[in-house]
mmCIF file of C-alpha atoms in Angstrom:
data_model
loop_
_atom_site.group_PDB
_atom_site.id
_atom_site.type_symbol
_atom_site.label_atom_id
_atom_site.label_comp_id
_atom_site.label_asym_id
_atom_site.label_seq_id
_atom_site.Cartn_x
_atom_site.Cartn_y
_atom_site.Cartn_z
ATOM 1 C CA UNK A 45 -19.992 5.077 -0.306
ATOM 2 C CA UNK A 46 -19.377 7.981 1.520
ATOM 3 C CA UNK A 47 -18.184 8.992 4.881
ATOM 4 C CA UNK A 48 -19.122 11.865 7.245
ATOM 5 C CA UNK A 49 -16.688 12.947 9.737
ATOM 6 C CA UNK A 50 -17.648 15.261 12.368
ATOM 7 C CA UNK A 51 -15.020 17.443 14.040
ATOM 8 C CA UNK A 52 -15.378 18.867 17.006
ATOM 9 C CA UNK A 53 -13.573 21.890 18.870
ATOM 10 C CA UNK A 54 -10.456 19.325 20.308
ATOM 11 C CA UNK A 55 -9.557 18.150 16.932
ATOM 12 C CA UNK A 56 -9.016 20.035 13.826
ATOM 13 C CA UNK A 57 -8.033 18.859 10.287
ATOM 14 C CA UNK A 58 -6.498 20.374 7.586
ATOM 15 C CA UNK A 59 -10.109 21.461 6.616
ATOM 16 C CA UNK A 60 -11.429 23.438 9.727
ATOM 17 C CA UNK A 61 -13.609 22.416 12.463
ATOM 18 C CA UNK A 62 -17.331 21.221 11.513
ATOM 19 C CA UNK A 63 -19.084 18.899 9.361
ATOM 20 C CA UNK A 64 -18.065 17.615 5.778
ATOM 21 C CA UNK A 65 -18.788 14.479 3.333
ATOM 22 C CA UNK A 66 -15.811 12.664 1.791
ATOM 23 C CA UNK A 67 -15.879 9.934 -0.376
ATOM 24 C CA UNK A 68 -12.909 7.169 0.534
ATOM 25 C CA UNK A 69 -10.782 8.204 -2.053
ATOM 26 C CA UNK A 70 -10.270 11.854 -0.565
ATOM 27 C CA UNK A 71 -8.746 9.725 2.397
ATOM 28 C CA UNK A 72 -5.679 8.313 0.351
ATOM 29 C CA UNK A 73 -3.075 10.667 -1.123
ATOM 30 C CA UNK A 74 -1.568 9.020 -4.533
ATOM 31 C CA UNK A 75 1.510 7.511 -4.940
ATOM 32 C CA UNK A 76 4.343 9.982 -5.732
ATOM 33 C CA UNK A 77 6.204 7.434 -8.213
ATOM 34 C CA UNK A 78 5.044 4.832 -10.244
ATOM 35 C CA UNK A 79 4.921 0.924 -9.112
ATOM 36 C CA UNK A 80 8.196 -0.724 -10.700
ATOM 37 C CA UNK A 81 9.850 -4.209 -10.467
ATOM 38 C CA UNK A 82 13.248 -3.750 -10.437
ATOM 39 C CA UNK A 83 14.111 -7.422 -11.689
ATOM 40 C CA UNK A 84 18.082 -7.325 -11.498
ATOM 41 C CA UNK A 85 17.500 -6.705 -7.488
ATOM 42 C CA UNK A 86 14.209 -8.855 -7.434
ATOM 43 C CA UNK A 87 12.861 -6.240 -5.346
ATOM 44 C CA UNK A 88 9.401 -4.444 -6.016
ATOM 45 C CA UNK A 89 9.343 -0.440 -4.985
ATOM 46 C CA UNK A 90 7.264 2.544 -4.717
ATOM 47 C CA UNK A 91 7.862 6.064 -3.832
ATOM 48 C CA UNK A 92 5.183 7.884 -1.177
ATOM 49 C CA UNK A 93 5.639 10.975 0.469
ATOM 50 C CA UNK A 94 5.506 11.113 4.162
ATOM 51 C CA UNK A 95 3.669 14.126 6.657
ATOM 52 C CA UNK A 96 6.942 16.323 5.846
ATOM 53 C CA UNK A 97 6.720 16.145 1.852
ATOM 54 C CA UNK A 98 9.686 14.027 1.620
ATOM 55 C CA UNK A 99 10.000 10.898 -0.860
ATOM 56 C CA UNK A 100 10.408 7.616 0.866
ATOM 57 C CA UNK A 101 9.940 3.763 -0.351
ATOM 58 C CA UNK A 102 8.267 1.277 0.543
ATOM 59 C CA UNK A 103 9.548 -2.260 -1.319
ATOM 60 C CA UNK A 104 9.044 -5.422 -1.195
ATOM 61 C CA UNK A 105 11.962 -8.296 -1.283
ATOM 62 C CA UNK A 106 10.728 -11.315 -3.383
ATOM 63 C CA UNK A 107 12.298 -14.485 -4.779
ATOM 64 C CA UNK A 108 11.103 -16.132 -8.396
ATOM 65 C CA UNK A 109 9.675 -19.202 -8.684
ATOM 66 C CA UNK A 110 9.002 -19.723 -12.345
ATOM 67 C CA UNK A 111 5.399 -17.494 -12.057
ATOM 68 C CA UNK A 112 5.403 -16.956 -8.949
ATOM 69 C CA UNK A 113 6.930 -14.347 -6.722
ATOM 70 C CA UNK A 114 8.051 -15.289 -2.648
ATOM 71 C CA UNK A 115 6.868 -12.330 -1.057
ATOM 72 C CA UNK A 116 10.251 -12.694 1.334
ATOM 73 C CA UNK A 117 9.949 -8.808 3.210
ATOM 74 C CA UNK A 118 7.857 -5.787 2.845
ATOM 75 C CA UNK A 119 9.478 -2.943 4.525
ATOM 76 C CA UNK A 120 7.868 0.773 4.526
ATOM 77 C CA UNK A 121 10.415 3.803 5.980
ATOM 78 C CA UNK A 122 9.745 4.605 9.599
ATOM 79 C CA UNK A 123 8.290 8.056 8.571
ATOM 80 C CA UNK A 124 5.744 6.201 6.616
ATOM 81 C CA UNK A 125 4.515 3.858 9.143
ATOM 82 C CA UNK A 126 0.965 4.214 9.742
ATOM 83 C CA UNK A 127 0.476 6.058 7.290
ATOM 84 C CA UNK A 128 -0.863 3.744 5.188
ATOM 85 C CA UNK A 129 1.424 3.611 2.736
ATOM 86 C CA UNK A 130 2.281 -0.140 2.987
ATOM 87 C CA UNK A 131 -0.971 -1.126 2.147
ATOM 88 C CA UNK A 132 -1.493 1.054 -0.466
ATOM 89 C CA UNK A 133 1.774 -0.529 -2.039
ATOM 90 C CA UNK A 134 0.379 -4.263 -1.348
ATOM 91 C CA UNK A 135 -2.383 -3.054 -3.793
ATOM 92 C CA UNK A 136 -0.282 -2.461 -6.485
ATOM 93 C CA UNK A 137 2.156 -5.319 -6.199
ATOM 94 C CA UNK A 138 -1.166 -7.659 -6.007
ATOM 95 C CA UNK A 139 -2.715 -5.310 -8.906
ATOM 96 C CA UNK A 140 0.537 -5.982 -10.767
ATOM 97 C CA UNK A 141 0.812 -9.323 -10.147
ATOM 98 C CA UNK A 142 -2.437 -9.952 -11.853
ATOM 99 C CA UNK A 143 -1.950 -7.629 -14.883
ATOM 100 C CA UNK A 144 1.577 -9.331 -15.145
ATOM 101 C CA UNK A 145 -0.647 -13.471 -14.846
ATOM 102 C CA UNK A 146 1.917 -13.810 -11.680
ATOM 103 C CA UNK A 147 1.162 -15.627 -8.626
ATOM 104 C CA UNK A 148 2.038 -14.858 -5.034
ATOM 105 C CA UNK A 149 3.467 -16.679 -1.948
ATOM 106 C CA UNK A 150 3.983 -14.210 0.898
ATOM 107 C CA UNK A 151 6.441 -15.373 3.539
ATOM 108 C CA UNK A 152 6.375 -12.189 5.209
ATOM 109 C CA UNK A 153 3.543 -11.985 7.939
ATOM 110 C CA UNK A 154 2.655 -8.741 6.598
ATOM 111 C CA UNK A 155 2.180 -9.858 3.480
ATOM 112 C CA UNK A 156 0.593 -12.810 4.300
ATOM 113 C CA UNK A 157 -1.855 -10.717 6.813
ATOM 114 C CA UNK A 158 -2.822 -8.243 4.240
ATOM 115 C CA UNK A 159 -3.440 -11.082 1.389
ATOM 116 C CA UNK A 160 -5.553 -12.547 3.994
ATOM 117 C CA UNK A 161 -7.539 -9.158 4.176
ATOM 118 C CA UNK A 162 -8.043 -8.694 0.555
ATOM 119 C CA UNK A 163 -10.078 -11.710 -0.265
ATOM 120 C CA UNK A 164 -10.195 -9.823 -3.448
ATOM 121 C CA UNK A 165 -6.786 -11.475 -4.596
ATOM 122 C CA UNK A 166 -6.920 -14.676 -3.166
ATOM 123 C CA UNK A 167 -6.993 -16.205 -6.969
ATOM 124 C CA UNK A 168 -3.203 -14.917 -6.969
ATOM 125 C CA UNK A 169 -2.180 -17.189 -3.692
ATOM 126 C CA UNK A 170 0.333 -19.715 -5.119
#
């Protein structure tokens, strides 16, 4: 599926004004650092980088319930908000979660919002 955005002489982007075609995946930038479950703080984390090039986390506070993980807090830095980051994290913690046979009960509304989103996981809802 692709996407054409047209720009007109108000709003510029990074590639000039006028007609282009990008496919979804031009629209998200990659993760700078690698999903990781840091057990000993049962916290998971990622690193993004935000508008200024600067490394900041998003994580996600969880509690363990023999196979299952409370989603307790999802928290992205301010200068990521909006940026999409946060989701892009839910998708590998759920992505993990299945590679890992875990199951997951969000308690945080974002969490639970974004699980509700992604029917595409719903077989990982404890």
């Amino acid at each position: 599926m692709f996407e054409v955005i047209r720009f007109d002489e108000e709003r510029q982007d990074k590639q000039g004004v006028g007609d282009y075609v990008r496919s979804p995946t031009y629209l998200q930038e990659p993760p700078v650092t690698d999903f990781r479950d840091v057990r000993a703080e049962q916290r998971f984390e990622q690193g993004f980088t935000d508008d200024e090039g600067v490394l900041r986390t998003v994580f996600a506070d969880y509690a363990v319930q023999g196979t299952t993980r409370v989603i307790l807090h999802v928290e992205a830095h301010p200068a990521l908000r909006g940026s999409g980051a946060a989701g892009r994290f839910m998708q590998s913690l759920a992505d993990h979660a299945r590679a890992e046979g875990l199951k997951l009960q969000p308690r945080c509304s974002y969490a639970v919002a974004w699980l509700k989103r992604h029917r595409e996981f719903e077989d990982l809802a404890a």
